[in-house]
Amino acid sequence: MLTTASALAAVFAPRRIALVGASDRDGSAGRLFWDNLRDFPGEVVPVTPSSSTVDGVSAVASLRDVEGAVDLAVVVSPAASVPGVIADAAARGVPAAVVISGGFAEAGPEGARLQAEMMAAAWAGGVRIIGPNCFGVQNCGLPLNASLGRGLPAGGGISVVTQSGAYGMAIHTLGRDEHARFAKVCATGNKADVGDADLLRYLGDDPATTVICFLSESMPDGRAFIEAAREITPHKPVIVARLGRSAAGARAALSHTAALASQDRVARAALADAGAIVVRSGLEMLDAARALDARPHPAGARVGIVTNSGGTGVELTDLLVEHNLLVPELSPGLRAELRALLPAVGSPHNPVDMTTVWHRYTELYPALIDRIARSGEVDVVVPVLLHRSASEEVSIAVRAAVAALRADGVAVPVYACWVADRDQRAGAKLLQEAGVPCFDWPERTARAVAHAAEAARNADPLAPSQPDHPSAPGPPATAPATVAAQPIDRQLDVEQAADLLRNAGIDVLPSTVCHSERDAVRAARGLGYPVVAKVVHPNIAHKSDVGGVRTDLRNDAALRAAAREILAIAPGASVLVQPHRVGVEVIVGGIRDASFGPAVVAGLGGVFAETVDDVVFALAPCTEADAHRLLRRMRGYPLLAGARGQEPVDLAALAALVTRVSELLAATPWLSQLDLNPVLCGARHVIVSDWRLYTQNQSPRDETARRDSPGHGGEMARRSP
Amino acid sequence: MLTTASALAAVFAPRRIALVGASDRDGSAGRLFWDNLRDFPGEVVPVTPSSSTVDGVSAVASLRDVEGAVDLAVVVSPAASVPGVIADAAARGVPAAVVISGGFAEAGPEGARLQAEMMAAAWAGGVRIIGPNCFGVQNCGLPLNASLGRGLPAGGGISVVTQSGAYGMAIHTLGRDEHARFAKVCATGNKADVGDADLLRYLGDDPATTVICFLSESMPDGRAFIEAAREITPHKPVIVARLGRSAAGARAALSHTAALASQDRVARAALADAGAIVVRSGLEMLDAARALDARPHPAGARVGIVTNSGGTGVELTDLLVEHNLLVPELSPGLRAELRALLPAVGSPHNPVDMTTVWHRYTELYPALIDRIARSGEVDVVVPVLLHRSASEEVSIAVRAAVAALRADGVAVPVYACWVADRDQRAGAKLLQEAGVPCFDWPERTARAVAHAAEAARNADPLAPSQPDHPSAPGPPATAPATVAAQPIDRQLDVEQAADLLRNAGIDVLPSTVCHSERDAVRAARGLGYPVVAKVVHPNIAHKSDVGGVRTDLRNDAALRAAAREILAIAPGASVLVQPHRVGVEVIVGGIRDASFGPAVVAGLGGVFAETVDDVVFALAPCTEADAHRLLRRMRGYPLLAGARGQEPVDLAALAALVTRVSELLAATPWLSQLDLNPVLCGARHVIVSDWRLYTQNQSPRDETARRDSPGHGGEMARRSP
């Protein structure tokens, strides 16, 4: 028996094919396959018991009657005949069969029995099976079209393995519409024999294949697939669209039986860990494949954008950043170079905006792409080709610029974002055919570029990795020069702030600021032990970071020691003494948004405020009903409502506190920020243990920075006072 | 001075217009606007100092020379002339001007000065301004095309306010390509005067407008916008695409100055709270608008799918569920009805799959849509029209079915998912024009349907709300009948399990199972106080839920009391005594995936395991390096690494524990699940305090359930053994 690799070589690159079920009858599968195999360079032997010729070629009644060697049987005869056909193939030493016919396991118990019978014959005779119930295979390079799809797409590097026949065909058609270039296509159907892992290994070794795509509803050989993927992804991208992720989707796919949500997470984690690119749809798979079929791949995550529409540049930037890419500010030197090229109203900041100077498009697009790609400041260049720049002339100019980069060995890829009428596709085709991938609209562009960068990272494990929690709000992707001048707000004195809060009806722990050990002890005796001692210093915001919080101090000696150490933390430090209280730690805060005004924030507090990032927002002022709704939106709400048999905290008091904070913020315009963290919440108390309040202190640099920023084509917003 | 509403009525529905800067010159803006205003039913007076006629119509040199009343000045003359033009408009009592010309605040300090001068004239004379630097306004119903866009789209209910000119035009063009029907379009440009909130209020009251869309880079009047949105969204959907969300995007938008990431979150929360639909791109905005322009809107989140491709049905189901919609199983009665209609290989389960019986499409699509829509079991029906069903004949049949539903007052909307070649759009146009929104591919369909359902929820505050954390994995959307038969695994005895773990090199707390108070005290004395007492009972999984965990017991009396209560929890309960230890609580678990085999899980433990859902996965076995990488991926990793000045936990020991768990799982095939929670982690200890281990116990019902499930067209996956 042949190895799987040899059997698959017979499937994709046969010299001689037998078409079992060949026919002259219009509309029959036998006729369709006969026609589709017309361009196959080798011989196709028609096999049918019902006619002595097919299309003028003399036919044989059975595979057993074929003279000479056959590499591949393509089987379109009825399901009931297939076990016999496979037995015949075995008898003749045919190494592989593609079984198109349906009516097997997908069709009920009787079909399942037929499938088992077919497989028994296959195993007995060493015949490897693709299918059954599939749309066939294609090898665009040969050409071989042993599939239901009419016509082959242009030859290229994308290979696709699809479980779903109809959807696979639809993606295939879209690929042709969008000028994707395919190497091999294989529908696996019921996966009775050859599975995803087998095909992955074969395509991993296939020199014609540059990118491997899987569209799978089930992956019974998941473990073998992962092992193969680990070996292949460092040198060839593997893209996996897993369908049937949801419970309802899995019901449709009829393939999963156990803990479904968690199964999807295991699969995703395992595939990603093996370096595969995991996508959510066939369309996303195809876009990622088109990006990766082109070379070079991005060496990093920095994207430079060239646009004729500021708004489109902004949207593309947002989407790229949300996909964990960077759209960095360019260096002053590069900006000066670009400014010399651009019209006066253009912007040399990234996204670089030439504005709608359409008569200069054929000159500006290639020039800007060239400068930015050669600068070393970005890893990818994305030109936005919108409306009048989505033209053949501009495409030709962009294509030439990319060719010049490649000729000079500049390994920065260029991906175009195409925004135009449906009937304006000729330019996109020019680019795509020249190896410059071209994507409709910013959404698909951003996603495809992100996958291209992801594949490059997978191939080079030393490359800087993406954040592992893309959904968590990371730091801003860049520190933009034009917004560096933040207003510096002034923090209120701790006792002033406490008074302000108490006047607003907000309970804070009784607290005494002490400047000596003796004062601290006096304060503690007044409050009653146990107490907490905390550092107070104008420059110390995170007290526990400097060891400035000591809890559960039970007597004078313990407090004295703690106070001594706290006072020594920094010159000018004092020590705040409070009664020791415990509870679920919540943060309640307030901010003032430039557009939307005051807003309250609530979330898990203490160390969780920073690590878990479980915060929710509401505009201020808000009612107590609003506040209850806000609290219920917290992921950590069960901790407040009494998780695991704990008593719930006093939610009414907490909601009242949130409402009072919102009212304080709304009524006190000079209060710019407010931070109550932690608020200690127990069954019978809700009390603020630490607080920081800030007053507005607009930096004069702020307005200057704005005014000096160069505008860009038609997109800048300013409201006159 | 007129109210804003009256001024905007003059903008969108003027009786007489003055075009300032009108021209005969080819390629000039003056000529373009003159041509575009040709179909306007009222008079257009050309105003230009450089010619006595325009297009044969006698022109005046200045607005001051126009006789009779003018409702709207459309200004395309150079920026420098505009302050004077506005002063002239004020002198003639013109209530509103649309200023197309650029060269204002967007172009630098000199332009900003001109803009201020223009606004001074406008305020002095009571002229309201749209723009400057904008692409104009359109009222498709009038028709009025006072914009740079050539030709008006078909009249309908979608109104769009766009800040970006070029991108707004691109969306507009796409809308026409996809047969969206527009009411009013307005580009706001620099927003010198009229802002988003003004336009929102006007369009909210506009009877021709059914859906209001905003594409905004900045929203300086955010607070006013929110207030208007609160009033409007209960009866008319408002969709907002906010661009410039990211720091880098905001640099491009030049509009934000303070805490950027958090600003986006405030804006999103405020808009969503006001009932607006917040979207991430112009394309998403347009799709949501097309869905909502059609009536009725969905009354709930239950979607019925009718497809000719199983794979597409599965993908659409996944995407709908990921957008928080439901694809519920249909009732047995309805399934029986559908089965009678379907071919034998079809599936009456939702997504209902007719398979590729193309000769029956014109009969089956309308019949299935009709039955499902009338069943009361879904709130939306989505037919997938793919390849041969994406035809004019099928569209006509679907259109008729929808018309019959409407005629009978069935208020279940139908949205089509269109998967076809680019040149196969005629059928989609038929549907779209008949008020059946039609979306390309499952991604855009799922998103648009989700927004339609969202709008319905916003309009009806009593409707069941979506989960507030769509990213958190909720329970499966439905409890699918075919996967209800879960294998019931058997839990290992606590001491057996402890031995197994210790043999695998995993440290568990010394523990004694006691059956009486006396035994407990004896055990505690052996271990040394303080101790913990926990309930042990085969049917109690979550011990603390039943008050079965007592910590920090410091002496015999305390333990005796605790043991007495624990033993009374349930007949057969015993009490486990352990030394009292503390630390950061981590969960380490193991599962066995049907496709991917054994995998380890790590995350924040204790109550956080359920509330915060911070878990990460890796295939087992894994190395210690893998385990370190896994731990670093936890959101709560800073709690382990030493947040806020805490000492880090013994990460090496924790990684070793994860590795040992993974090895145990890989080497012990009969171990199906494993749950160490909490693992107590301190600076010098990592020890398992509670553990549950399960052995495989495949339910015989499982296989039966599978076998009885009817297959459906070509998508079912099964691997023969």
Coordinates of C-alpha atoms in Angstrom, one line a residue, chain B residues 328-532:
Chain B
P328 CA -33.3 27.9 18.3
E329 CA -34.2 24.3 17.6
L330 CA -37.7 24.2 16.1
S331 CA -40.6 22.3 17.8
P332 CA -41.2 18.7 16.8
G333 CA -44.5 19.7 15.2
L334 CA -42.9 22.3 13.0
R335 CA -40.1 20.0 12.1
A336 CA -42.6 17.4 11.0
E337 CA -44.3 19.9 8.8
L338 CA -41.0 21.0 7.3
R339 CA -39.8 17.4 6.8
A340 CA -42.9 16.8 4.7
L341 CA -41.8 19.6 2.4
L342 CA -38.1 18.8 2.3
P343 CA -36.2 16.2 0.2
A344 CA -35.2 13.1 2.1
V345 CA -31.6 14.3 2.6
G346 CA -32.7 17.7 3.8
S347 CA -32.7 18.7 7.5
P348 CA -35.8 20.2 9.3
H349 CA -33.6 21.3 12.2
N350 CA -32.7 25.0 12.4
P351 CA -30.7 26.0 10.2
V352 CA -33.2 24.3 7.9
D353 CA -31.3 22.8 5.0
M354 CA -33.1 21.9 1.7
T355 CA -29.7 20.8 0.2
T356 CA -28.9 21.5 -3.5
V357 CA -32.2 20.5 -5.0
W358 CA -32.1 23.4 -7.4
H359 CA -35.1 22.4 -9.5
R360 CA -37.3 22.8 -6.3
Y361 CA -35.8 26.2 -5.2
T362 CA -38.7 28.4 -6.4
E363 CA -41.1 26.2 -4.6
L364 CA -39.1 25.4 -1.4
Y365 CA -37.8 28.8 -0.4
P366 CA -41.2 30.5 -0.3
A367 CA -42.9 27.5 1.4
L368 CA -40.2 27.2 4.1
I369 CA -40.0 30.9 4.8
D370 CA -43.8 31.0 5.1
R371 CA -44.1 28.1 7.5
I372 CA -41.3 29.2 9.7
A373 CA -42.4 32.9 9.8
R374 CA -45.9 31.9 10.7
S375 CA -44.9 29.4 13.4
G376 CA -44.4 31.9 16.2
E377 CA -41.1 30.1 17.0
V378 CA -38.7 32.7 15.5
D379 CA -38.6 36.5 15.3
V380 CA -36.6 36.7 12.1
V381 CA -36.3 34.5 9.0
V382 CA -33.0 34.5 7.0
P383 CA -33.0 32.7 3.7
V384 CA -29.5 31.9 2.4
L385 CA -29.5 32.5 -1.3
L386 CA -26.4 30.8 -2.6
H387 CA -25.2 30.1 -6.2
R388 CA -28.2 28.8 -8.1
S389 CA -30.7 30.1 -5.6
A390 CA -29.2 33.6 -5.9
S391 CA -31.3 34.1 -9.0
E392 CA -34.1 36.3 -10.2
E393 CA -36.6 33.5 -10.2
V394 CA -36.0 32.6 -6.5
S395 CA -35.9 36.3 -5.6
I396 CA -39.3 36.8 -7.2
A397 CA -40.7 33.7 -5.3
V398 CA -39.2 35.0 -2.0
R399 CA -40.6 38.5 -2.6
A400 CA -44.1 37.0 -3.1
A401 CA -43.8 35.0 0.1
V402 CA -42.8 38.1 2.1
A403 CA -45.7 40.1 0.5
A404 CA -48.1 37.3 1.6
L405 CA -46.8 37.5 5.2
R406 CA -47.2 41.2 5.2
A407 CA -50.7 41.0 3.8
D408 CA -51.7 38.7 6.6
G409 CA -50.1 40.9 9.2
V410 CA -47.3 38.5 10.1
A411 CA -44.7 40.9 11.6
V412 CA -41.7 38.6 11.2
P413 CA -39.0 40.3 9.1
V414 CA -37.1 38.5 6.4
Y415 CA -33.5 39.4 5.6
A416 CA -31.7 37.6 2.8
C417 CA -28.1 36.4 2.9
W418 CA -26.8 36.6 -0.7
V419 CA -23.8 34.5 -1.7
A420 CA -23.1 34.7 -5.4
D421 CA -20.9 36.0 -8.2
R422 CA -20.4 39.7 -8.5
D423 CA -22.3 39.8 -11.8
Q424 CA -25.3 38.0 -10.4
R425 CA -26.9 41.0 -8.6
A426 CA -30.2 41.3 -10.4
G427 CA -32.0 39.1 -7.9
A428 CA -30.6 41.0 -4.9
K429 CA -31.8 44.2 -6.5
L430 CA -35.3 42.8 -6.8
L431 CA -35.4 41.8 -3.2
Q432 CA -33.9 45.0 -1.9
E433 CA -36.4 47.1 -3.9
A434 CA -39.3 45.1 -2.6
G435 CA -38.2 46.0 0.9
V436 CA -36.5 42.6 1.7
P437 CA -33.0 43.7 2.8
C438 CA -30.3 41.6 1.1
F439 CA -26.7 41.3 2.5
D440 CA -23.6 39.9 0.9
W441 CA -22.2 36.8 2.7
P442 CA -22.9 35.6 6.2
E443 CA -20.7 38.1 8.0
R444 CA -22.5 41.2 6.9
T445 CA -25.9 39.4 7.2
A446 CA -25.3 38.3 10.8
R447 CA -24.1 41.8 11.8
A448 CA -27.0 43.6 10.2
V449 CA -29.6 41.3 11.7
A450 CA -28.0 41.7 15.1
H451 CA -28.3 45.5 14.8
A452 CA -31.9 45.2 13.7
A453 CA -32.7 43.2 16.8
E454 CA -30.7 45.6 18.9
A455 CA -32.8 48.6 17.6
A456 CA -36.0 46.7 18.4
R457 CA -34.7 46.2 22.0
N458 CA -33.8 49.8 22.3
A459 CA -37.2 50.9 21.1
D460 CA -38.9 48.6 23.7
P461 CA -37.1 48.9 27.0
L462 CA -39.1 46.0 28.4
A463 CA -37.8 43.5 25.8
P464 CA -35.3 41.0 27.2
S465 CA -31.8 42.6 27.0
Q466 CA -28.7 41.2 25.6
P467 CA -25.9 40.1 27.9
D468 CA -23.9 43.1 28.8
H469 CA -20.6 41.4 28.2
P470 CA -20.9 40.0 24.7
S471 CA -17.3 38.9 24.8
A472 CA -17.8 36.7 27.9
P473 CA -18.8 33.2 26.9
G474 CA -22.3 32.8 28.0
P475 CA -24.3 29.6 28.2
P476 CA -24.9 28.0 24.9
A477 CA -27.7 29.9 23.1
T478 CA -29.9 26.9 23.0
A479 CA -29.8 23.5 24.6
P480 CA -29.8 21.5 21.4
A481 CA -31.8 18.3 21.6
T482 CA -29.2 16.3 19.7
V483 CA -26.4 17.1 22.2
A484 CA -28.4 16.9 25.4
A485 CA -27.0 13.5 26.2
Q486 CA -23.8 14.4 28.0
P487 CA -21.5 11.6 29.2
I488 CA -21.9 11.4 33.0
D489 CA -18.4 11.1 34.4
R490 CA -17.7 9.5 37.8
Q491 CA -15.9 11.5 40.5
L492 CA -13.0 9.9 42.3
D493 CA -13.1 9.5 46.0
V494 CA -11.3 12.5 47.6
E495 CA -8.5 10.4 49.2
Q496 CA -8.0 8.3 46.1
A497 CA -7.7 11.4 44.1
A498 CA -5.2 12.9 46.6
D499 CA -3.0 9.9 46.3
L500 CA -3.1 10.0 42.5
L501 CA -2.1 13.7 42.6
R502 CA 0.7 13.1 45.1
N503 CA 2.0 10.2 43.1
A504 CA 2.2 12.6 40.1
G505 CA 4.3 15.0 42.2
I506 CA 1.5 17.4 42.8
D507 CA 1.4 18.9 46.3
V508 CA -2.0 18.8 48.0
L509 CA -2.8 20.0 51.5
P510 CA -2.5 17.2 54.2
S511 CA -6.2 16.3 54.6
T512 CA -8.1 13.9 56.8
V513 CA -11.6 12.8 56.1
C514 CA -13.4 12.6 59.4
H515 CA -16.8 11.2 60.3
S516 CA -17.3 12.8 63.7
E517 CA -16.4 15.9 65.7
R518 CA -14.0 13.8 67.8
D519 CA -12.2 12.5 64.7
A520 CA -11.9 16.1 63.4
V521 CA -10.4 17.3 66.6
R522 CA -7.9 14.5 66.6
A523 CA -6.9 15.2 63.0
A524 CA -6.6 19.0 63.7
R525 CA -4.3 18.4 66.7
G526 CA -2.1 16.3 64.4
L527 CA -2.0 19.0 61.8
G528 CA -1.8 21.9 64.2
Y529 CA -4.2 24.8 64.5
P530 CA -5.5 26.9 62.7
V531 CA -7.4 24.5 60.4
V532 CA -10.0 24.5 57.7

